[in-house]
Amino acid sequence: MTRPTAVRRYPVLLALCLAALFMVVPFLIVAVNAVKSPAEYSRNGPLSLPHGLYLDGLKDFWQRVDYSRKLVNSTLISASVALLATALSVLNAYAIGIGRIRFRTWVLAFFVLANMLPQEALVYPLYYLSKQAGLYDTRLSVIIVFTVIQSAFGTYLLSAVLGQFPREIVEAARIDGANKWQILVRIVVPVSRPTLGVLLVFFFIWTWNEFLLPLVMLISNDNQTVSVALGVLQGQRLMDATMTNAAALLGVLPAIVFFLVFQRTLTRGIAVGAVK
Amino acid sequence: MRRDSHALFLLPGVLAFLAVVVVPFLMNTAVGFTDWQGVGSPHWSGLANYRELLRDTEFWTSFRHSLFMVVAMALLPTALGLVLAAALFDYIGKHFGTRIAAVLRACFYLPQVLPVAVAGIVWSWILAPDNGSLNTLLKAVGLGSWQQDWLGDPDIALYTVMGVLVWVQLGFPLVVFMAGLGRVDPQLYEAAELDGAGWWRRFRHVTLPQIRPEVYVVLTWCTIAALKVFGAVYVLTKGGPGGATDVPSYFSFTTFFEKTQVGYGSAISTVLTVIVLALAVLGLKLQNRAEAT
């Protein structure tokens, strides 16, 4: 057996570090350039280190697109969807995983396929129906739509988890006189808290990142999310280098915050989601 | 306890899915057989939209580009993800500690939490023809002749978009595979090592067969994601230049909302849906078989 020596080990580490660096370099370049003045940028180009902290570019951009408003919209929509979609997933999965209702395989298959359905096949009717219902260009419309779409995945994942739920616990509670609703709220939900946490985090981030449906449903500036506002600006090709850079940094920052805050849940969650 | 008495808990879910998924989906399918323009009442046109699709080069081009997207978002990330996951888990994790492996994994995963619209802005800024970071870098290291209009040259744009998508997607397979490796029995590796198997042979004969279920899951999810890709194309190129990066979802989007040929757009998205659902069923079957063995 050949023991890899240090001479052989370090090149592997070095190669992986370089690859990892390549992944994060775009973030670093964006951060470095967002604090340069336009004059400095045009004189020294994007690769030089900044000479000082120039924040006016970011401030200008923030005010110009009313970024606070976009952050509020994104947070409101994503948080509502995370809560509502998790609740809906719990109800569905309780019926499928613990209630073991008839035709549950077919019901589950329905949710799986609904989860895979391309949004392109729903977007025009949703646009049309929301106009009919007077919900077009409201944040509520996006909340409703994504609550349902995200809960398709939640139902699929949670049904598998609840399918393994220890039946003795449910039986014991039933014998003690708890009804189905009490069993759900007092036993199933507390015991499944880790999985529910994963769902909340995923739904929040997924909804934050959604683009097509919010782009179609939210046309007025006051209702747009961060993703849509930045994407539309970029699509109009009206931004100069400094503005694009400010947009990139302001778009990246919340994602990095979520990533740092939720890193554990994220990696654990992906593992759970994939194996189930 | 009656067997079906839990069905009541499914009621809100069923109603919500009827309103947001089932009814819109059926509407979309039905509209695909009409010449509806979004206003007035639709007229039944049978298979006319589908006959036109067959002759429409834009349609065929967009689906051909989907194959490129599958390479960029499913095949390459899966292959790279397998090698990286095995190297991080089996090599870095063992010789340098799981801490370093976790930090490196985090770096690879970071682009996955970024909104794709923002990833598009970041990259279109880096890839800008004048004063973009990439072209500046090439010039600085004496490769000025390699400078390109990365997203504006019809011969290159598709490959540039593919490159960005590999960057976006790579973290997902990597994290799933590393989690999968965590449940492989370490004794299998020890046995292989005792038999004198080198790293590559252990990778092929132990790692790959053991995490086959994960590989199918990742391939299914990523292929479907690749067929649906929209945001990256919208932000990076808007399908251009001259349709060089058009994909089905963007094609249906412009047909719906810019050309307002709603009937025709519905037909495009119906074709996309049929392909996606067929792949989903196939993927789930493979996955079940892999988990059963």
Short mmCIF file of C-alpha atoms in Angstrom, two decimals, chain A residues 1 3-5 8-10 12-13 16-17 19-27 29-30 33 41-42 44-47 88 91-96 98-104 107 110-129 144-146 148-149 151-153 155-156 167 170-171 174 180-181 184 202 205 208-212 215-216 226-228 230-232 234-237 239-242 244-245 247-253 255-256 258-259 263 266-268 270-271 273-276, chain B residues 1-14 16-25 27-29 36-40 84 87-88 91-92 95-96 100 102 104-118 120-126 130-134 136-138 140 166-168 170-172 175-176 179-180 183 193-194 196 199 213-214 217-218 220-221 224 227-232 234-238 248-250 252-253 256-257 260 262 265-266 269-270 272-273 276-277 280-281 284 287 291:
data_model
loop_
_atom_site.label_atom_id
_atom_site.label_comp_id
_atom_site.label_asym_id
_atom_site.label_seq_id
_atom_site.Cartn_x
_atom_site.Cartn_y
_atom_site.Cartn_z
CA MET A 1 0.00 0.00 0.00
CA ARG A 3 1.01 6.10 1.59
CA PRO A 4 0.50 9.45 -0.08
CA THR A 5 3.37 11.59 1.06
CA ARG A 8 1.76 14.44 -3.21
CA ARG A 9 -0.87 15.74 -0.83
CA TYR A 10 -0.23 19.43 -1.05
CA VAL A 12 -4.19 18.30 -4.42
CA LEU A 13 -5.01 20.76 -1.65
CA LEU A 16 -8.81 22.47 -4.75
CA CYS A 17 -8.07 25.81 -3.10
CA ALA A 19 -10.79 25.94 -7.75
CA ALA A 20 -12.56 27.26 -4.64
CA LEU A 21 -10.93 30.63 -5.18
CA PHE A 22 -12.25 30.70 -8.73
CA MET A 23 -15.75 30.21 -7.31
CA VAL A 24 -15.51 33.17 -4.93
CA VAL A 25 -13.39 35.51 -7.05
CA PRO A 26 -16.42 37.09 -8.76
CA PHE A 27 -17.74 38.11 -5.32
CA ILE A 29 -14.03 41.61 -7.59
CA VAL A 30 -17.53 42.95 -7.16
CA ASN A 33 -14.97 47.65 -7.27
CA TYR A 41 -12.52 52.82 -12.08
CA SER A 42 -12.05 54.32 -15.50
CA ASN A 44 -7.23 51.94 -13.22
CA GLY A 45 -9.77 49.43 -14.47
CA PRO A 46 -11.49 46.70 -12.47
CA LEU A 47 -8.43 44.81 -11.25
CA LEU A 88 -49.52 23.65 3.98
CA LEU A 91 -51.15 19.44 6.59
CA ASN A 92 -50.63 17.53 3.33
CA ALA A 93 -47.86 15.35 4.69
CA TYR A 94 -49.84 14.58 7.87
CA ALA A 95 -52.64 13.13 5.75
CA ILE A 96 -50.25 11.22 3.49
CA ILE A 98 -49.28 9.53 9.08
CA GLY A 99 -52.95 9.36 8.09
CA ARG A 100 -51.98 6.97 5.28
CA ILE A 101 -55.07 7.99 3.35
CA ARG A 102 -56.27 5.89 0.45
CA PHE A 103 -54.57 6.48 -2.93
CA ARG A 104 -51.70 8.14 -1.07
CA VAL A 107 -51.58 11.80 -4.29
CA PHE A 110 -49.29 14.27 -8.08
CA PHE A 111 -47.33 16.53 -5.74
CA VAL A 112 -44.01 15.33 -7.14
CA LEU A 113 -45.06 16.07 -10.70
CA ALA A 114 -46.58 19.41 -9.70
CA ASN A 115 -43.21 20.25 -8.21
CA MET A 116 -41.43 19.50 -11.48
CA LEU A 117 -43.91 21.33 -13.70
CA PRO A 118 -42.23 24.19 -15.58
CA GLN A 119 -43.59 27.56 -14.47
CA GLU A 120 -43.82 28.47 -18.15
CA ALA A 121 -46.86 26.22 -18.34
CA LEU A 122 -48.59 28.17 -15.58
CA VAL A 123 -47.40 31.70 -16.11
CA TYR A 124 -49.89 33.01 -18.63
CA PRO A 125 -53.03 31.58 -16.98
CA LEU A 126 -51.79 32.81 -13.59
CA TYR A 127 -51.23 36.25 -15.08
CA TYR A 128 -54.69 36.21 -16.64
CA LEU A 129 -56.50 34.80 -13.60
CA ILE A 144 -50.29 32.74 -2.89
CA VAL A 145 -48.67 31.26 -5.97
CA PHE A 146 -45.36 30.43 -4.32
CA VAL A 148 -48.57 26.42 -3.38
CA ILE A 149 -45.57 25.80 -5.64
CA SER A 151 -45.42 23.26 -0.73
CA ALA A 152 -45.33 20.69 -3.53
CA PHE A 153 -41.72 20.01 -2.64
CA THR A 155 -45.23 17.73 0.86
CA TYR A 156 -43.00 15.32 -1.02
CA ARG A 167 -46.42 4.90 15.21
CA VAL A 170 -49.26 8.47 17.69
CA GLU A 171 -51.12 5.45 19.05
CA ARG A 174 -54.73 8.59 20.63
CA LYS A 180 -56.09 14.23 15.21
CA TRP A 181 -55.59 17.95 15.35
CA LEU A 184 -50.58 17.07 14.81
CA PHE A 202 -35.23 26.61 1.79
CA ILE A 205 -34.24 31.45 -0.04
CA TRP A 208 -36.16 35.26 -2.56
CA ASN A 209 -34.37 33.98 -5.68
CA GLU A 210 -37.45 33.39 -7.86
CA PHE A 211 -37.49 35.38 -11.07
CA LEU A 212 -39.96 34.45 -13.82
CA LEU A 215 -41.19 39.39 -13.11
CA VAL A 216 -44.56 38.81 -14.75
CA VAL A 226 -34.81 42.56 -5.25
CA SER A 227 -34.33 39.93 -7.96
CA VAL A 228 -36.89 41.42 -10.29
CA LEU A 230 -32.15 44.21 -10.47
CA GLY A 231 -32.92 41.82 -13.31
CA VAL A 232 -35.14 44.35 -15.08
CA GLN A 234 -29.90 44.83 -16.16
CA GLY A 235 -32.23 43.76 -18.95
CA GLN A 236 -32.78 47.38 -19.97
CA ARG A 237 -29.03 47.80 -20.57
CA MET A 239 -26.62 50.91 -16.38
CA ASP A 240 -22.98 52.03 -16.63
CA ALA A 241 -20.19 49.98 -15.09
CA THR A 242 -20.38 51.67 -11.69
CA THR A 244 -23.97 47.58 -12.52
CA ASN A 245 -21.34 47.03 -9.92
CA ALA A 247 -26.38 46.52 -8.26
CA ALA A 248 -24.27 43.37 -8.15
CA LEU A 249 -22.97 44.07 -4.65
CA LEU A 250 -26.36 44.99 -3.22
CA GLY A 251 -27.83 41.84 -4.77
CA VAL A 252 -25.04 39.64 -3.48
CA LEU A 253 -25.00 40.90 0.11
CA ALA A 255 -27.46 36.12 -0.27
CA ILE A 256 -24.17 36.04 1.62
CA PHE A 258 -28.46 34.10 4.38
CA PHE A 259 -25.65 31.78 3.49
CA GLN A 263 -25.18 27.39 6.26
CA LEU A 266 -28.67 24.40 4.08
CA THR A 267 -26.10 21.64 3.82
CA ARG A 268 -28.06 19.36 6.14
CA ILE A 270 -29.81 19.31 0.81
CA ALA A 271 -28.66 15.96 2.12
CA GLY A 273 -33.90 16.36 0.42
CA ALA A 274 -31.77 14.36 -1.95
CA VAL A 275 -31.84 11.03 -0.20
CA LYS A 276 -35.56 11.00 0.49
CA MET B 1 -60.24 5.18 13.58
CA ARG B 2 -61.58 5.23 10.06
CA ARG B 3 -58.82 4.83 7.51
CA ASP B 4 -59.70 7.83 5.39
CA SER B 5 -60.48 10.21 8.22
CA HIS B 6 -57.23 12.11 7.72
CA ALA B 7 -58.35 13.10 4.23
CA LEU B 8 -59.81 16.32 5.65
CA PHE B 9 -56.28 17.58 6.33
CA LEU B 10 -55.61 17.35 2.61
CA LEU B 11 -58.51 19.66 1.78
CA PRO B 12 -56.70 23.04 1.91
CA GLY B 13 -53.84 21.61 -0.10
CA VAL B 14 -56.12 20.14 -2.73
CA ALA B 16 -54.92 25.47 -3.32
CA PHE B 17 -53.38 23.16 -5.92
CA LEU B 18 -56.54 23.18 -7.98
CA ALA B 19 -56.51 26.97 -8.10
CA VAL B 20 -52.80 27.60 -8.65
CA VAL B 21 -51.56 24.54 -10.50
CA VAL B 22 -54.25 22.29 -11.96
CA VAL B 23 -56.64 24.85 -13.41
CA PRO B 24 -53.90 27.09 -14.88
CA PHE B 25 -52.16 24.04 -16.29
CA MET B 27 -56.04 26.31 -19.27
CA ASN B 28 -52.55 26.53 -20.71
CA THR B 29 -52.90 23.16 -22.42
CA TRP B 36 -55.79 33.32 -28.70
CA GLN B 37 -53.99 36.68 -28.57
CA GLY B 38 -54.77 37.42 -24.92
CA VAL B 39 -57.83 39.58 -25.63
CA GLY B 40 -61.23 38.68 -27.01
CA LEU B 84 -14.54 17.29 -6.20
CA ALA B 87 -11.43 14.58 -3.35
CA LEU B 88 -12.81 16.77 -0.56
CA TYR B 91 -8.60 13.15 0.56
CA ILE B 92 -8.79 16.62 2.06
CA HIS B 95 -5.44 14.31 5.49
CA PHE B 96 -6.15 17.93 6.34
CA ILE B 100 -10.87 22.63 5.66
CA ALA B 102 -16.18 22.15 4.99
CA LEU B 104 -13.90 24.57 0.65
CA ARG B 105 -17.35 23.03 0.23
CA ALA B 106 -18.91 26.30 1.37
CA CYS B 107 -16.95 28.20 -1.31
CA PHE B 108 -18.28 25.90 -4.02
CA TYR B 109 -21.82 26.13 -2.70
CA LEU B 110 -21.95 29.92 -2.36
CA PRO B 111 -23.16 30.66 -5.94
CA GLN B 112 -26.15 28.38 -5.32
CA VAL B 113 -27.72 30.77 -2.80
CA LEU B 114 -27.33 33.73 -5.13
CA PRO B 115 -30.47 34.83 -7.00
CA VAL B 116 -29.83 33.88 -10.60
CA ALA B 117 -30.69 37.42 -11.66
CA VAL B 118 -27.90 38.71 -9.44
CA GLY B 120 -26.29 37.33 -14.19
CA ILE B 121 -25.49 40.92 -13.22
CA VAL B 122 -22.21 39.92 -11.59
CA TRP B 123 -21.08 38.00 -14.64
CA SER B 124 -22.27 40.41 -17.29
CA TRP B 125 -20.24 43.06 -15.47
CA ILE B 126 -17.17 40.82 -15.35
CA ASP B 130 -14.82 47.19 -22.58
CA ASN B 131 -13.21 47.46 -19.19
CA GLY B 132 -14.72 44.16 -18.01
CA SER B 133 -12.60 42.28 -15.50
CA LEU B 134 -11.95 39.27 -17.69
CA THR B 136 -8.69 43.49 -18.51
CA LEU B 137 -7.10 40.47 -16.89
CA LEU B 138 -6.32 38.88 -20.27
CA ALA B 140 -2.71 42.40 -18.18
CA VAL B 166 -21.58 25.58 -14.52
CA TRP B 167 -20.37 28.08 -11.93
CA VAL B 168 -23.91 28.56 -10.63
CA LEU B 170 -21.66 23.12 -9.31
CA GLY B 171 -22.34 23.49 -5.58
CA PHE B 172 -25.55 21.46 -5.64
CA VAL B 175 -23.00 19.02 -1.46
CA VAL B 176 -25.37 16.14 -2.27
CA ALA B 179 -23.59 13.94 2.08
CA GLY B 180 -23.96 10.65 0.20
CA ARG B 183 -23.20 7.25 4.67
CA GLU B 193 -7.14 0.04 0.38
CA LEU B 194 -5.89 -3.23 1.83
CA GLY B 196 -3.98 -2.17 -2.88
CA TRP B 199 -7.47 6.50 -5.22
CA PRO B 213 -28.94 6.94 -5.98
CA GLU B 214 -27.58 10.44 -5.37
CA VAL B 217 -31.30 12.37 -8.11
CA VAL B 218 -28.82 15.05 -9.09
CA THR B 220 -32.78 14.30 -12.77
CA TRP B 221 -33.06 17.58 -10.87
CA ILE B 224 -35.04 19.50 -15.39
CA LEU B 227 -34.68 22.66 -19.44
CA LYS B 228 -36.41 25.38 -17.43
CA VAL B 229 -33.52 27.84 -17.34
CA PHE B 230 -34.85 31.36 -17.74
CA GLY B 231 -33.44 33.97 -15.36
CA ALA B 232 -29.80 33.54 -16.40
CA TYR B 234 -32.94 36.88 -19.44
CA VAL B 235 -30.31 38.78 -17.50
CA LEU B 236 -27.17 37.76 -19.41
CA THR B 237 -28.25 37.91 -23.04
CA LYS B 238 -32.03 38.15 -23.44
CA PRO B 248 -37.57 27.31 -24.75
CA SER B 249 -38.62 29.12 -21.58
CA TYR B 250 -37.35 32.46 -22.86
CA SER B 252 -42.29 31.07 -24.68
CA PHE B 253 -41.93 34.15 -22.43
CA PHE B 256 -46.55 35.30 -24.43
CA PHE B 257 -45.67 38.78 -23.32
CA THR B 260 -48.78 38.30 -27.28
CA VAL B 262 -50.74 33.42 -26.31
CA GLY B 265 -46.74 30.42 -26.49
CA SER B 266 -48.96 27.89 -24.73
CA SER B 269 -44.71 25.59 -23.01
CA THR B 270 -46.86 22.47 -23.42
CA LEU B 272 -41.60 21.82 -22.75
CA THR B 273 -43.88 20.42 -20.04
CA VAL B 276 -39.91 17.73 -18.48
CA LEU B 277 -42.56 15.39 -17.07
CA ALA B 280 -39.10 13.37 -14.35
CA VAL B 281 -40.87 10.01 -14.56
CA LEU B 284 -37.78 8.75 -10.57
CA GLN B 287 -33.79 6.47 -8.75
CA GLU B 291 -32.26 2.60 -4.20
#
